[in-house]
Amino acid sequence: MPTWTQPLKYLTHPLEVVRTYDRRFVRDDLVAGLTVGVIMLPQAIAFTLIAELPPQMGLYAAVVGAIIGALWGSSRQIQTGPANAIALLTASVLSVVAEPGSALYIQAAGLVALMAGILQVVLGLARLGMLVNFVSYSVIVGFTAGAGVLIAVKQVRPLLGLHFESANIVQTLLNIAIHLPDTHLPTAAIGLGSIALIVLIRRINRRFPAPLLAMVAASGVVLLLHLESRGVEVVGQLPRSLPPLTIPPLRLDLISELSTGALAIAAIGLVSAAAIGQALSNQTGQRIDNNQEFVGQGLANIAAGLFSGYPVAASFSRSAVNLEAGAKSPFASVFAGLFMLFAIFVLTPFVAFVPMAALSGVLMVTAYNLIDFAEIRRIARGARGDAIILVSTLLGTIFLRLEFAVLLGILLSFAHYIIKTSAPVVHAVIPDPEFRRLVQDDSRPQCPQLGILDIHGDLYFGAVNHIEEAIDRHLAEHPTQRFLLLRMHTVNVADFSGIHMLERLVEKLRTHGGDLYLTYVRRPLLQVLESTGFLATIGEDHVLWERTAINDLFYHALDPNVCIYECPVRVFRECQNLPRSVFVDAAIAERARHLEPIAIPKVTPETLWDLLHAPHPPLVVDVREPREFRRGHIPGALLVPLSHLLAGEVPDLPKDRALVLVCRIGRRSPRAAALLREHGYEDVSMLEGGMLAWEAANLLEAFNIADVEEIKA
């Protein structure tokens, strides 16, 4: 689909919802909607009290939030409406601009919902849903736990019928302790009784709407005993009307003051929706489109702001109930919203007698459930970064302004991500003892010539210094490793800082006679390497296939002299087939280590073939080990292993005859030539490419018996 049509698809999503609706789901969706509606009715009122707004605003927000969020959202089961943590955050944001209960306070509630909604829609239409992936789950756990603490402390006053003013949690706790003797006993009895009844009902059957039943019971007690006349506060009459259209005051000064709070509300709402959507999709298998969900949450907030509501968000508890009740499509939430509309016209007269203490009891239980003790313990025992984010967000929520606490948690999430990605793991790997895979095993020695490094992260400017320092440390610890193989299977991005780092590494290794090779290079990274010219610098043959990389390097890059005469370990599978007549002693190894090869003339296999059939053929001297020689050699060749030459065992060779040295690939011959020169042999050349080149030219089987006898003669 063209990019420019995607926003239109997000905005016209309800057409797709209606077009694809299966009528067989009507009954299941209707039952789920009524179930959620019964739970949402008391929550809408109770949560609105947290925001210190008139109860009817919660009912209006529940209606439009449920319907709009469902039709424009991505998940079939997410239920949008008043949410406890968002309500608390809203109260914190609004308290900056006005006193609770004032006209400006109520108008600002609609404006902040509108602002948060616009921001959410813009993020969705811009297809920035992936941003929620960078916000740690610990932010949500910490914020909701802190919100639970604040809600619980805040509800003590109406629960016990106390009267005092508090500005922060510390002051509130002090006032509770001071005014506790002034507890209004009938109010406290209603509040504590409601809590006890909710707990009892849930122990009997968790499917029962315990908060609703507790509120009905409390209202009955108030009516029966005339407790209203004895000082027990009740909700009072609510307006019975459709959600009225109201345009929030679009004042620049007010928008400026609310901007930070709107950003925090938008962020928490989006992260919550993404987390809830992911949790539900794990059970349903539905693929969640975060961008569509952003649009749905944003339009729900815009509608709530325009229709006399306040900010809404996805509710985990109601979404879970929606799923358990059998919701099959977004219409379940639509039916829940319609039930709330029915409640506004039919049930609000009964809501008038609900005691405020009962609502506080409901909120007390809700606040306790917000604190996920099991998840907090898991995070505390897990990664240190997640634990720090959790504790910081939790403490910030309790002791700072909530919008700052939210943004602090989000900033810590981004900082944690940046720190992790800027310090990717770089570690050396070697084959396991069975040579099945490469593993990190610091207890076993490494190859003295070849280092294999895994890079777990991207080669971008923030990580390049860390990666380069890790590679430099490795080379310093293994100074004989002139060749490096970088495994890039987790590298998806490389910017110019990363390219320059690789270029410096190539120059450093080649300056010391080594080289750099890459494997597991993904196509996007390969395209970057090619477009920046690095592939031409390193050579396409230096990007190896993972399965044959070690084999290719072993036979075409590593020095077999080191492998055979110096190396005390056999790291790779290929090492197991190394020819060794005996284990060379320390003196021979030391001699091999300091023996410098010399430049000698090279002859091609075809030229050597012709020379061997000439009247005066050269003497072919094979400097490989006996086992290699027995597997195949040039007929008439004389076996003089390099190990014997290193030990000083130089045979009596004719000095008046040209000598052609032969090894496997041409690495040992220059060293053997250096030793022979020390003993007066001057007419020495070598077979270019060694026996591998001879075999590649199909000359290994070309000689017949007559040729052999002729050469020997």
XYZ file of C-alpha atoms in Angstrom:
713
model
C 0.000 0.000 0.000
C 1.431 3.453 -0.861
C 2.675 5.385 2.157
C 0.382 8.348 1.567
C -2.752 6.155 1.776
C -1.880 4.632 5.164
C -3.211 7.563 7.284
C -6.503 7.354 5.389
C -6.676 3.653 6.217
C -6.201 4.413 9.918
C -8.960 7.039 9.902
C -11.456 4.858 8.003
C -10.844 1.813 10.162
C -14.476 1.638 11.451
C -15.623 0.865 7.901
C -13.417 -2.205 7.937
C -14.684 -3.177 11.411
C -18.304 -2.986 10.257
C -17.625 -4.646 6.885
C -15.896 -7.666 8.394
C -18.191 -8.108 11.395
C -19.546 -11.630 11.786
C -23.158 -11.522 12.988
C -22.655 -14.792 14.812
C -20.653 -12.812 17.371
C -23.575 -10.565 18.383
C -24.645 -12.632 21.368
C -21.092 -13.077 22.741
C -20.292 -9.406 22.238
C -23.549 -8.296 23.845
C -22.945 -10.438 26.953
C -19.348 -9.197 27.226
C -20.472 -5.581 26.754
C -23.087 -5.793 29.501
C -20.588 -7.472 31.831
C -18.004 -4.761 31.268
C -20.649 -2.046 31.524
C -21.728 -3.253 34.958
C -18.118 -3.023 36.126
C -17.452 0.269 34.360
C -20.391 2.111 35.958
C -18.974 2.255 39.500
C -15.414 2.640 38.191
C -16.354 5.629 36.037
C -17.752 7.419 39.051
C -15.003 6.368 41.444
C -12.120 7.183 39.118
C -13.616 10.576 38.344
C -13.499 11.358 42.034
C -9.758 10.653 41.915
C -9.493 13.331 39.228
C -11.587 15.601 41.514
C -14.125 16.147 38.733
C -17.949 15.897 38.740
C -19.090 12.215 38.505
C -21.090 12.797 35.322
C -17.851 13.626 33.479
C -16.728 10.067 34.172
C -19.977 8.702 32.738
C -19.616 10.820 29.609
C -15.981 9.800 29.188
C -16.957 6.154 29.604
C -19.553 6.379 26.831
C -17.479 8.119 24.150
C -14.188 6.474 25.169
C -15.569 2.952 24.907
C -17.269 3.495 21.531
C -14.594 5.572 19.773
C -11.660 3.607 21.215
C -13.205 0.332 20.057
C -14.118 1.397 16.507
C -10.789 3.095 15.752
C -8.535 0.830 17.806
C -6.628 -2.240 16.677
C -7.433 -4.785 19.381
C -10.761 -6.583 19.492
C -10.791 -6.725 23.295
C -9.149 -3.512 24.568
C -11.654 -1.503 26.598
C -11.116 2.269 26.721
C -12.547 4.667 29.282
C -11.775 6.230 32.665
C -8.649 4.696 34.210
C -7.399 5.072 37.758
C -3.783 6.051 37.047
C -4.774 8.445 34.254
C -7.373 10.024 36.556
C -4.734 10.605 39.210
C -2.367 12.040 36.612
C -5.136 14.295 35.317
C -5.739 15.681 38.804
C -2.037 16.416 39.178
C -1.905 18.197 35.819
C -5.060 20.248 36.379
C -4.098 21.375 39.875
C -1.417 23.577 38.287
C -3.940 25.786 36.498
C -7.009 25.888 38.750
C -8.637 24.829 42.006
C -10.596 21.538 41.957
C -14.291 22.177 41.415
C -13.802 25.494 39.644
C -15.121 26.126 36.138
C -11.590 26.528 34.799
C -10.565 23.192 36.366
C -13.420 21.423 34.540
C -12.715 23.203 31.254
C -9.016 22.403 31.520
C -9.892 18.701 31.915
C -11.495 18.741 28.472
C -8.613 20.730 26.993
C -5.903 18.387 28.284
C -7.845 15.412 26.924
C -8.050 17.150 23.554
C -4.314 17.966 23.568
C -3.292 14.448 24.573
C -5.608 12.984 21.946
C -4.224 15.139 19.135
C -0.695 14.132 20.077
C -1.643 10.443 20.089
C -3.371 10.688 16.703
C -0.386 12.493 15.171
C 1.975 9.783 16.427
C -0.307 7.099 15.028
C -0.738 8.719 11.609
C 3.028 9.279 11.458
C 3.420 5.529 12.047
C 5.518 6.009 15.166
C 3.909 3.163 17.086
C 7.296 1.539 17.403
C 8.282 4.272 19.900
C 6.510 2.390 22.682
C 9.071 -0.385 22.228
C 11.677 1.954 23.700
C 9.717 2.592 26.895
C 10.479 0.022 29.540
C 7.658 -2.048 30.968
C 9.112 -1.093 34.345
C 7.791 2.454 33.820
C 4.211 1.165 33.765
C 4.729 -1.117 36.755
C 6.418 1.646 38.764
C 3.893 4.322 37.839
C 0.826 2.174 38.552
C 2.298 1.037 41.872
C 3.024 4.645 42.851
C -0.457 5.651 41.702
C -1.868 2.900 43.882
C -0.069 4.294 46.910
C -1.241 7.844 46.183
C -4.848 6.787 45.574
C -4.924 4.767 48.799
C -3.521 7.616 50.875
C -5.808 10.136 49.203
C -8.936 8.055 49.893
C -8.319 7.698 53.616
C -9.899 11.095 54.225
C -13.333 10.394 52.612
C -13.211 6.766 53.789
C -13.090 7.841 57.439
C -15.052 11.080 57.061
C -12.090 13.315 57.944
C -11.861 16.965 56.936
C -8.501 18.577 56.198
C -6.537 20.014 53.281
C -3.264 18.488 52.071
C -0.808 19.467 49.353
C 1.374 16.349 49.146
C 1.591 12.785 50.407
C 3.769 13.605 53.409
C 1.402 16.338 54.564
C -1.577 14.063 53.975
C -0.091 11.288 56.120
C 0.667 13.772 58.894
C -2.891 15.141 58.768
C -4.345 11.618 58.857
C -2.356 10.897 62.010
C -3.431 14.223 63.570
C -7.138 13.970 62.653
C -7.605 10.236 63.170
C -9.456 10.809 66.477
C -12.006 12.870 64.497
C -13.107 9.855 62.458
C -16.814 9.957 61.567
C -17.900 6.512 62.740
C -20.955 5.996 60.447
C -18.877 7.036 57.427
C -15.983 4.798 58.482
C -18.390 1.901 59.009
C -19.787 2.312 55.478
C -16.306 2.632 53.929
C -14.655 -0.243 55.782
C -17.768 -2.363 55.386
C -17.663 -1.820 51.622
C -14.031 -2.986 51.506
C -14.858 -6.083 53.541
C -17.857 -6.888 51.335
C -15.804 -6.554 48.127
C -13.132 -8.898 49.497
C -15.772 -11.401 50.661
C -17.640 -11.410 47.330
C -14.409 -11.933 45.394
C -13.509 -14.873 47.584
C -16.886 -16.417 46.909
C -16.800 -15.835 43.141
C -14.500 -13.417 41.312
C -16.919 -13.198 38.393
C -19.466 -11.325 40.501
C -19.387 -7.485 40.076
C -18.169 -6.962 43.639
C -17.752 -3.137 43.486
C -21.271 -2.684 42.093
C -22.801 -5.003 44.691
C -20.893 -3.240 47.486
C -22.168 0.156 46.285
C -25.746 -1.124 46.065
C -25.496 -2.573 49.579
C -23.977 0.630 50.963
C -26.702 2.718 49.307
C -29.340 0.458 50.832
C -27.859 0.881 54.309
C -27.766 4.681 53.890
C -31.430 4.753 52.803
C -32.579 2.289 55.443
C -30.839 3.990 58.385
C -31.166 7.568 57.090
C -27.416 7.994 57.437
C -27.381 10.958 55.110
C -28.973 13.012 57.833
C -26.232 11.858 60.219
C -23.433 13.315 58.085
C -22.693 10.510 55.631
C -21.912 12.144 52.276
C -23.544 10.781 49.122
C -22.925 11.358 45.405
C -26.122 13.335 44.878
C -28.210 13.873 41.774
C -26.505 13.513 38.383
C -27.720 15.073 35.124
C -29.649 12.740 32.796
C -28.611 13.762 29.285
C -26.502 12.790 26.335
C -22.848 13.839 26.620
C -23.075 17.551 25.770
C -20.729 19.008 23.177
C -18.379 21.514 24.800
C -15.454 23.318 23.175
C -12.544 23.663 25.650
C -11.002 27.148 25.935
C -8.186 27.290 23.359
C -6.074 29.812 25.248
C -2.365 29.807 24.470
C -1.383 30.422 28.090
C -3.527 27.514 29.247
C -2.230 25.252 26.482
C 1.326 26.129 27.438
C 0.733 25.289 31.097
C -0.942 21.985 30.239
C 1.496 20.868 27.533
C 3.841 18.887 29.777
C 0.938 17.146 31.458
C -0.729 16.386 28.132
C 2.502 14.803 26.922
C 2.695 12.630 30.037
C -0.972 11.582 29.744
C -0.509 10.754 26.064
C 2.644 8.759 26.733
C 1.235 6.722 29.619
C -1.970 6.092 27.674
C -0.089 4.821 24.635
C 2.355 2.651 26.547
C -0.530 1.189 28.578
C -2.528 0.447 25.431
C 0.471 -1.224 23.791
C 1.206 -3.315 26.888
C -2.444 -4.356 27.291
C -2.753 -5.109 23.578
C 0.362 -7.298 23.702
C -0.890 -9.160 26.781
C -4.254 -9.837 25.129
C -2.685 -10.850 21.814
C -0.606 -13.475 23.614
C -3.912 -15.165 24.478
C -5.888 -14.483 21.306
C -3.154 -14.617 18.669
C -4.394 -11.365 17.127
C -1.739 -9.150 15.570
C -1.868 -5.682 17.150
C -1.127 -2.612 15.035
C 0.308 -0.058 17.465
C -0.180 2.763 14.978
C -3.903 1.997 14.652
C -4.164 1.710 18.435
C -2.514 5.131 18.784
C -5.148 6.599 16.474
C -7.948 4.878 18.406
C -6.728 6.099 21.792
C -6.162 9.586 20.402
C -9.617 9.900 18.863
C -11.160 8.565 22.077
C -9.427 11.326 24.033
C -10.410 13.971 21.493
C -14.033 12.824 21.713
C -13.893 12.800 25.521
C -12.505 16.329 25.504
C -15.220 17.579 23.147
C -18.107 15.792 24.881
C -17.710 16.952 28.486
C -15.319 14.217 29.554
C -11.691 14.044 30.631
C -8.657 11.941 29.528
C -9.311 8.235 28.995
C -7.073 5.252 28.426
C -7.137 1.499 27.954
C -8.075 -0.319 31.164
C -6.300 -3.595 31.849
C -8.888 -4.877 34.326
C -11.885 -4.147 32.079
C -10.054 -5.418 28.983
C -9.299 -8.677 30.794
C -12.942 -8.989 31.859
C -13.988 -8.231 28.288
C -11.856 -11.116 27.022
C -12.976 -13.517 29.737
C -16.633 -12.639 29.099
C -16.263 -13.834 25.506
C -15.806 -10.625 23.495
C -15.159 -11.513 19.869
C -14.977 -8.065 18.272
C -14.724 -4.329 19.059
C -18.523 -4.236 19.211
C -18.332 -5.674 22.729
C -16.863 -2.351 23.893
C -19.407 -0.473 21.786
C -22.182 -2.311 23.636
C -20.499 -1.431 26.962
C -20.580 2.249 25.960
C -24.247 1.988 25.020
C -24.968 0.377 28.394
C -23.331 3.390 30.072
C -25.590 5.647 28.013
C -28.570 3.633 29.228
C -27.317 3.977 32.805
C -27.145 7.766 32.490
C -30.869 7.955 31.720
C -32.187 5.085 33.850
C -29.827 4.365 36.744
C -28.525 7.787 37.769
C -31.419 8.402 40.182
C -30.196 5.400 42.193
C -26.565 6.544 41.960
C -27.542 9.674 43.897
C -27.720 7.639 47.145
C -24.289 5.997 46.760
C -22.183 7.072 49.767
C -18.813 8.645 49.028
C -17.244 6.339 51.620
C -18.346 3.314 49.574
C -16.693 4.793 46.498
C -13.562 5.353 48.572
C -13.716 1.710 49.643
C -13.906 0.642 45.988
C -10.918 2.849 45.211
C -8.976 1.445 48.178
C -9.350 -2.071 46.781
C -8.482 -0.798 43.305
C -5.400 0.964 44.649
C -4.189 -2.225 46.311
C -4.660 -4.169 43.080
C -2.618 -1.567 41.207
C 0.480 -2.599 43.152
C 1.682 -5.738 41.375
C 3.896 -7.143 44.127
C 4.817 -10.280 42.177
C 5.914 -8.290 39.132
C 7.847 -5.825 41.288
C 9.754 -8.728 42.877
C 10.518 -10.204 39.450
C 11.848 -6.912 38.125
C 13.876 -6.316 41.298
C 15.506 -9.735 40.883
C 16.093 -9.180 37.155
C 18.254 -6.743 35.225
C 19.632 -3.846 37.253
C 18.572 -1.273 34.644
C 14.909 -2.316 34.826
C 15.019 -2.264 38.620
C 16.450 1.280 38.628
C 13.731 2.462 36.232
C 11.046 0.823 38.387
C 12.257 2.348 41.664
C 12.853 5.787 40.119
C 9.389 5.906 38.554
C 7.750 4.591 41.721
C 9.429 7.127 43.998
C 8.934 9.909 41.451
C 5.216 9.122 41.274
C 4.882 9.283 45.042
C 7.003 12.342 45.755
C 7.114 14.394 42.520
C 4.492 15.855 40.273
C 3.049 12.934 38.345
C 3.722 14.292 34.868
C 7.388 14.724 35.765
C 7.493 11.238 37.248
C 6.105 9.778 34.019
C 8.533 11.675 31.839
C 11.382 10.731 34.198
C 10.550 7.058 33.762
C 10.354 7.414 29.990
C 13.651 9.322 29.851
C 15.293 6.648 31.986
C 13.960 4.020 29.569
C 15.533 5.831 26.631
C 18.762 6.334 28.591
C 18.813 2.647 29.492
C 18.283 1.719 25.845
C 21.025 4.082 24.681
C 23.461 2.743 27.277
C 22.722 -0.844 26.290
C 23.008 -0.201 22.557
C 26.101 1.966 22.936
C 27.917 -0.805 24.793
C 27.219 -3.934 22.738
C 28.797 -7.187 23.790
C 31.947 -8.087 21.866
C 33.443 -11.429 22.808
C 35.740 -14.022 21.315
C 34.342 -17.402 20.305
C 35.934 -20.741 19.428
C 34.464 -24.077 18.309
C 33.063 -26.270 21.050
C 34.883 -29.572 21.748
C 32.619 -31.369 19.239
C 33.151 -28.638 16.576
C 29.398 -28.186 16.163
C 29.092 -24.478 16.932
C 31.087 -21.466 18.054
C 30.891 -20.675 21.767
C 32.426 -18.303 24.257
C 34.828 -20.323 26.399
C 37.534 -18.332 28.163
C 38.915 -21.478 29.803
C 40.286 -22.832 26.502
C 43.156 -21.371 24.454
C 42.546 -19.551 21.195
C 44.153 -19.926 17.808
C 47.423 -17.927 17.781
C 46.721 -16.674 14.247
C 42.946 -16.204 13.917
C 40.592 -14.437 16.303
C 36.832 -14.844 15.879
C 34.726 -12.107 17.469
C 30.961 -11.927 17.866
C 29.527 -8.401 17.746
C 26.124 -8.126 19.420
C 24.862 -4.698 18.426
C 24.841 -2.107 15.680
C 27.834 -0.225 14.287
C 26.475 3.265 14.873
C 28.145 6.364 16.264
C 27.058 5.676 19.833
C 28.557 2.173 19.913
C 31.624 2.457 17.671
C 34.083 3.566 20.367
C 33.025 0.751 22.675
C 33.340 -1.863 19.908
C 36.725 -0.556 18.738
C 38.076 -0.509 22.290
C 36.876 -4.082 22.838
C 38.600 -5.243 19.624
C 41.804 -3.386 20.552
C 41.799 -5.045 23.984
C 41.385 -8.435 22.346
C 44.287 -7.813 19.957
C 46.460 -6.595 22.826
C 45.700 -9.779 24.766
C 46.417 -11.924 21.671
C 49.264 -10.098 19.876
C 50.004 -13.014 17.512
C 46.504 -12.950 16.017
C 47.037 -11.133 12.722
C 43.705 -12.226 11.245
C 40.254 -11.361 12.566
C 36.888 -12.828 11.593
C 33.969 -10.633 12.722
C 30.601 -12.370 12.987
C 27.942 -9.753 12.173
C 24.692 -11.724 12.533
C 23.191 -9.210 15.006
C 24.471 -6.104 13.201
C 21.597 -4.482 11.327
C 22.830 -0.887 11.097
C 26.188 0.657 10.232
C 26.628 4.401 9.863
C 29.745 6.227 8.690
C 31.272 6.057 12.158
C 30.994 2.289 11.964
C 32.423 2.203 8.426
C 35.387 4.345 9.463
C 36.012 2.038 12.432
C 36.110 -0.990 10.115
C 38.471 0.859 7.753
C 40.842 1.653 10.636
C 40.762 -1.984 11.693
C 41.575 -3.186 8.166
C 44.517 -0.777 7.943
C 45.831 -1.840 11.354
C 45.675 -5.559 10.570
C 47.130 -5.263 7.070
C 49.981 -3.104 8.377
C 50.999 -6.066 10.545
C 50.647 -8.591 7.752
C 47.145 -9.724 8.643
C 43.659 -9.019 7.399
C 40.000 -8.617 8.339
C 37.189 -10.915 7.256
C 33.447 -10.700 7.819
C 30.758 -13.346 8.024
C 27.022 -13.469 8.738
C 26.624 -10.128 6.953
C 22.924 -9.392 6.454
C 21.701 -7.932 3.171
C 20.892 -4.389 4.519
C 24.364 -4.177 6.054
C 25.972 -5.551 2.893
C 24.250 -2.832 0.870
C 25.672 -0.176 3.205
C 29.162 -1.681 2.942
C 28.873 -1.627 -0.830
C 27.403 1.873 -1.167
C 30.055 3.408 1.111
C 32.922 1.774 -0.789
C 34.070 -0.366 2.133
C 33.333 -3.579 0.258
C 35.743 -2.509 -2.478
C 38.340 -1.673 0.173
C 38.172 -4.993 1.949
C 37.389 -7.090 -1.130
C 34.247 -9.092 -1.820
C 36.188 -12.321 -1.176
C 36.624 -11.167 2.432
C 32.891 -11.524 3.113
C 32.640 -15.247 3.822
C 29.861 -17.768 4.120
C 29.474 -18.801 7.731
C 29.651 -22.564 7.133
C 32.921 -22.450 5.228
C 34.528 -19.309 6.684
C 36.974 -21.075 9.007
C 37.866 -23.665 6.369
C 38.557 -20.948 3.793
C 40.747 -18.990 6.189
C 42.563 -22.081 7.410
C 43.656 -23.143 3.947
C 44.042 -19.769 2.236
C 45.001 -17.207 4.887
C 46.623 -18.816 7.916
C 50.294 -19.761 7.880
C 50.628 -23.565 8.044
C 54.151 -23.168 9.381
C 52.673 -21.654 12.523
C 50.000 -24.344 12.647
C 52.396 -27.255 12.236
C 55.603 -26.125 13.878
C 54.619 -23.511 16.437
C 51.022 -23.914 17.600
C 50.560 -26.114 20.698
C 46.734 -26.155 20.427
C 44.260 -27.535 17.921
C 41.329 -25.143 18.033
C 39.515 -25.892 14.775
C 38.287 -29.089 13.170
C 40.760 -28.488 10.374
C 43.596 -28.559 12.896
C 42.869 -32.182 13.670
C 44.159 -33.188 10.234
C 47.402 -31.259 10.485
C 50.425 -33.390 9.493
C 52.830 -34.031 12.333
C 55.506 -36.651 12.203
C 56.271 -35.941 15.838
C 55.356 -33.164 18.201
C 58.047 -30.605 17.526
C 60.135 -29.650 20.511
C 60.543 -26.144 21.888
C 63.787 -25.523 19.981
C 62.205 -26.298 16.620
C 59.142 -24.171 17.464
C 61.382 -21.276 18.433
C 63.402 -21.660 15.216
C 60.198 -21.696 13.136
C 58.842 -18.645 14.947
C 61.837 -16.501 14.033
C 62.504 -17.887 10.552
C 61.717 -15.278 7.917
C 60.647 -16.522 4.474
C 62.626 -15.337 1.449
C 61.463 -14.333 -1.997
C 62.250 -17.017 -4.590
C 61.147 -17.546 -8.205
C 57.809 -19.251 -8.759
C 56.867 -21.710 -11.458
C 53.337 -22.543 -12.482
C 52.079 -26.134 -12.500
C 52.052 -26.144 -16.300
C 55.641 -24.840 -16.459
C 56.802 -27.452 -13.973
C 55.088 -30.120 -16.064
C 57.068 -29.027 -19.087
C 60.314 -28.832 -17.094
C 59.861 -32.350 -15.777
C 59.611 -33.599 -19.332
C 62.657 -31.620 -20.478
C 66.096 -33.257 -21.010
C 67.399 -31.881 -17.713
C 64.445 -31.818 -15.317
C 64.711 -30.078 -11.914
C 64.612 -31.989 -8.653
C 61.247 -31.641 -6.947
C 61.673 -31.341 -3.168
C 58.431 -31.834 -1.210
C 58.705 -30.029 2.152
C 55.375 -31.273 3.511
C 55.004 -33.870 6.248
C 55.066 -37.632 5.511
C 51.303 -38.107 5.896
C 50.619 -35.360 3.372
C 53.195 -36.845 1.024
C 51.577 -40.290 1.152
C 48.172 -38.873 0.229
C 49.503 -37.601 -3.086
C 52.661 -36.094 -4.507
C 54.441 -35.264 -7.719
C 56.055 -38.472 -9.012
C 59.781 -38.417 -8.513
C 59.579 -35.839 -5.729
C 61.983 -36.163 -2.813
C 60.408 -35.829 0.673
C 62.291 -33.368 2.868
C 59.883 -32.192 5.617
C 60.332 -28.632 6.784
C 60.385 -29.947 10.352
C 63.583 -31.853 9.496
C 65.159 -28.757 8.005
C 64.223 -26.796 11.125
C 65.930 -29.491 13.213
C 69.082 -29.110 11.117
C 68.610 -32.370 9.215
C 69.504 -31.221 5.695
C 69.932 -34.082 3.180
C 72.731 -34.128 0.659
C 71.056 -32.648 -2.382
C 72.788 -31.965 -5.719
C 73.864 -28.325 -5.782
C 74.334 -28.357 -9.547
C 70.698 -29.159 -10.186
C 67.727 -26.829 -10.011
C 65.477 -27.447 -6.992
C 61.725 -26.823 -7.081
C 60.165 -26.747 -3.617
C 56.613 -27.951 -3.161
C 54.250 -27.620 -0.188
C 50.462 -27.567 0.145
C 49.607 -23.972 -0.796
C 52.972 -22.225 -1.042
C 53.451 -21.041 2.537
C 56.171 -23.419 3.703
C 58.347 -23.356 0.594
C 59.798 -19.822 1.153
C 60.866 -20.827 4.671
C 62.406 -24.062 3.429
C 64.229 -22.042 0.770
C 65.680 -19.787 3.473
C 67.109 -22.826 5.269
C 68.493 -24.340 2.058
C 70.153 -21.036 1.128
C 71.987 -21.175 4.461
C 73.493 -24.473 3.282
C 74.584 -23.187 -0.115
C 71.652 -24.084 -2.350
C 71.143 -21.153 -4.692
C 69.127 -22.457 -7.639
C 65.877 -22.773 -5.729
C 62.362 -22.010 -6.914
C 58.896 -23.041 -5.774
C 55.647 -24.367 -7.207
C 53.198 -21.474 -7.232
C 50.077 -22.409 -5.315
C 51.565 -25.677 -4.074
C 49.922 -29.050 -4.461
C 46.464 -27.453 -4.444
C 47.332 -25.684 -7.689
C 48.884 -28.875 -9.108
C 45.677 -30.786 -8.359
C 43.514 -27.969 -9.733
C 45.427 -28.243 -13.018
C 44.521 -31.978 -13.155
C 48.200 -32.942 -13.146
C 48.180 -35.209 -10.113
C 47.037 -38.220 -12.164
C 48.603 -37.185 -15.485
C 51.921 -38.960 -15.058
C 52.219 -42.557 -16.226
C 54.737 -45.131 -15.216
C 57.043 -44.321 -18.148
C 57.122 -40.671 -17.054
C 58.110 -41.680 -13.573
C 60.880 -43.957 -14.738
C 62.139 -41.251 -17.124
C 62.270 -38.660 -14.342
C 64.029 -41.057 -11.977
C 66.639 -41.836 -14.636
